[in-house]
Amino acid sequence: KDSLIESLKVVIEPAIEAKLSSIGITALPVRVLYIGGDDLAVAIQGCFALDVASSLLKSFEKKSKKLMEMFKSLQESDNDLPEYLTMSAGVVLAPYNYPIQNFNHIGKELETRAKVYGRVNSGSIKPSLIDFCLIKNQTSGDLNSIRTHRMIKNDAGSIDFMLYGGPYTP
């Protein structure tokens, strides 16, 4: 929660102050759809989405270092604890009237893809990764159906998406 608030202030507040405060708009153009456990969904203007996601992941890593230091000080053996925690994000960029259920569905698939990719291609610390999808029309369905005819098999035999090279680091 603290990382999200910090990220919104860092990315969006300057834009609000620069452009919108002169016409009397002071609220951040954000709607938190849900936050709880380890899940979070935020509706935000597309021009801010990747910057907010990147800032959120960086802020979370920074804040988690303090938490991990506290845990290490409480344990006799800290060999199995990472230096900091990471998180994965899925960002859906689509028209404002795109079905909200599909925003959520595609976002979760992107987040899962980023998380799995981070686990497979990681060293001792799994990287924080962002995967995103740009949807230009009202196409709905799962990630595979939206990206149909853009899939290829890589050398390892698993499926990659052409034109979708992610996930990406913040």
Coordinates of C-alpha atoms in Angstrom, one line a residue:
K1 CA 0.0 0.0 0.0
D2 CA 2.8 2.4 0.9
S3 CA 4.7 1.6 -2.3
L4 CA 1.6 2.3 -4.4
I5 CA 0.9 5.6 -2.7
E6 CA 4.5 6.7 -3.1
S7 CA 4.5 5.6 -6.8
L8 CA 1.3 7.5 -7.6
K9 CA 2.7 10.7 -5.9
V10 CA 6.1 10.4 -7.8
V11 CA 4.6 9.8 -11.2
I12 CA 1.1 11.4 -11.3
E13 CA 1.2 14.2 -8.8
P14 CA 3.7 16.4 -10.8
A15 CA 1.5 16.0 -13.9
I16 CA -1.6 17.0 -11.9
E17 CA 0.1 20.1 -10.4
A18 CA 1.5 21.1 -13.8
K19 CA -1.6 20.7 -16.0
L20 CA -4.8 20.2 -14.0
S21 CA -4.5 22.3 -10.9
S22 CA -4.9 25.4 -13.0
I23 CA -8.5 24.3 -13.9
G24 CA -9.4 23.1 -10.3
I25 CA -8.7 19.4 -10.6
T26 CA -6.8 18.2 -7.6
A27 CA -7.7 14.5 -7.3
L28 CA -5.4 11.8 -8.7
P29 CA -7.0 10.2 -11.8
V30 CA -6.7 6.7 -10.3
R31 CA -9.1 4.1 -9.2
V32 CA -7.8 1.3 -6.9
L33 CA -10.0 -1.7 -7.9
Y34 CA -8.7 -4.0 -5.2
I35 CA -5.7 -4.3 -2.9
G36 CA -5.2 -7.1 -0.5
G37 CA -2.9 -10.1 0.2
D38 CA -0.4 -9.9 -2.6
D39 CA -2.9 -8.8 -5.3
L40 CA -3.5 -5.2 -6.5
A41 CA -5.4 -3.8 -9.5
V42 CA -5.4 -0.1 -10.4
A43 CA -7.2 1.7 -13.2
I44 CA -5.2 4.6 -14.5
Q45 CA -4.7 6.6 -17.7
G46 CA -2.5 4.7 -20.1
C47 CA 0.1 7.5 -20.4
F48 CA 1.0 6.9 -16.7
A49 CA 0.6 3.1 -16.5
L50 CA 4.1 1.8 -17.2
D51 CA 5.7 4.6 -15.2
V52 CA 3.5 3.8 -12.2
A53 CA 4.2 0.1 -12.5
S54 CA 7.9 0.6 -12.7
S55 CA 8.0 3.0 -9.8
L56 CA 5.8 0.6 -7.7
L57 CA 8.2 -2.3 -8.3
K58 CA 11.3 -0.2 -7.4
S59 CA 9.6 1.3 -4.3
F60 CA 8.5 -2.2 -3.2
E61 CA 12.1 -3.5 -3.5
K62 CA 13.5 -0.6 -1.6
K63 CA 10.9 -0.9 1.2
S64 CA 11.4 -4.6 1.4
K65 CA 15.1 -4.3 2.1
K66 CA 14.3 -2.8 5.6
L67 CA 11.8 -5.6 6.3
M68 CA 14.3 -8.4 5.3
E69 CA 17.0 -6.8 7.4
M70 CA 14.6 -7.0 10.4
F71 CA 13.9 -10.6 9.7
K72 CA 17.6 -11.5 9.4
S73 CA 18.3 -9.9 12.7
L74 CA 15.6 -12.0 14.4
Q75 CA 16.9 -15.3 12.9
E76 CA 20.1 -17.1 13.9
S77 CA 20.6 -18.3 10.3
D78 CA 19.8 -16.0 7.5
N79 CA 21.2 -18.0 4.6
D80 CA 17.9 -18.7 3.0
L81 CA 16.5 -15.2 3.1
P82 CA 16.9 -12.9 0.0
E83 CA 18.4 -9.4 0.4
Y84 CA 15.0 -7.9 -0.7
L85 CA 11.6 -9.0 -2.1
T86 CA 10.5 -8.6 -5.7
M87 CA 7.1 -8.4 -7.4
S88 CA 5.7 -9.0 -10.9
A89 CA 3.3 -6.8 -12.7
G90 CA 0.9 -7.1 -15.7
V91 CA -0.1 -3.9 -17.4
V92 CA -3.0 -3.8 -19.9
L93 CA -3.2 -0.8 -22.2
A94 CA -6.6 -0.6 -23.9
P95 CA -9.4 1.8 -24.8
Y96 CA -11.2 3.3 -21.9
N97 CA -14.4 1.4 -22.7
Y98 CA -12.6 -2.0 -22.8
P99 CA -14.5 -4.6 -20.7
I100 CA -13.2 -4.3 -17.1
Q101 CA -13.4 -8.0 -16.6
N102 CA -11.1 -8.6 -19.4
F103 CA -8.7 -5.9 -18.1
N104 CA -8.4 -8.0 -14.9
H105 CA -8.2 -11.3 -16.7
I106 CA -5.4 -10.2 -19.1
G107 CA -3.6 -8.4 -16.4
K108 CA -3.4 -11.5 -14.2
E109 CA -2.2 -13.6 -17.1
L110 CA 0.6 -11.0 -17.8
E111 CA 1.6 -10.9 -14.2
T112 CA 1.7 -14.7 -14.1
R113 CA 3.8 -14.7 -17.2
A114 CA 6.3 -12.2 -15.7
K115 CA 6.4 -14.2 -12.4
V116 CA 7.1 -17.5 -14.2
Y117 CA 9.7 -15.9 -16.5
G118 CA 11.4 -14.4 -13.4
R119 CA 11.6 -17.8 -11.7
V120 CA 12.9 -19.6 -14.7
N121 CA 15.6 -17.1 -15.6
S122 CA 16.8 -16.0 -12.2
G123 CA 19.9 -16.2 -10.1
S124 CA 19.6 -16.0 -6.3
I125 CA 17.2 -13.1 -6.4
K126 CA 14.2 -13.4 -8.8
P127 CA 13.9 -10.1 -10.7
S128 CA 11.0 -7.8 -10.5
L129 CA 9.4 -7.9 -14.0
I130 CA 6.6 -6.1 -15.9
D131 CA 4.8 -7.6 -18.9
F132 CA 2.3 -5.6 -20.8
C133 CA -0.1 -5.9 -23.7
L134 CA -1.4 -3.1 -25.9
I135 CA -5.0 -3.8 -27.1
K136 CA -6.2 -1.4 -29.8
N137 CA -9.8 -2.7 -30.2
Q138 CA -12.5 -4.5 -28.3
T139 CA -10.9 -8.0 -28.7
S140 CA -11.6 -10.0 -25.6
G141 CA -10.5 -13.4 -24.4
D142 CA -7.4 -14.8 -22.9
L143 CA -3.8 -13.7 -23.7
N144 CA -3.3 -16.5 -26.2
S145 CA -6.4 -15.7 -28.2
I146 CA -5.6 -11.9 -28.2
R147 CA -2.0 -12.6 -29.4
T148 CA -3.1 -15.4 -31.9
H149 CA -0.9 -15.8 -35.0
R150 CA 1.9 -14.1 -33.1
M151 CA 3.3 -17.2 -31.4
I152 CA 6.5 -19.0 -32.3
K153 CA 8.3 -21.9 -30.7
N154 CA 11.8 -21.1 -29.4
D155 CA 14.9 -23.3 -29.3
A156 CA 13.8 -24.8 -26.0
G157 CA 10.4 -25.8 -27.4
S158 CA 8.3 -23.4 -25.4
I159 CA 6.1 -20.7 -26.9
D160 CA 7.2 -17.1 -27.3
F161 CA 5.1 -14.3 -28.6
M162 CA 6.5 -12.5 -31.7
L163 CA 6.4 -8.7 -31.1
Y164 CA 6.1 -9.3 -27.4
G165 CA 9.6 -9.7 -26.1
G166 CA 8.8 -9.1 -22.4
P167 CA 8.7 -9.4 -19.6
Y168 CA 10.9 -6.4 -18.9
T169 CA 12.7 -5.1 -15.8
P170 CA 11.5 -1.9 -14.3

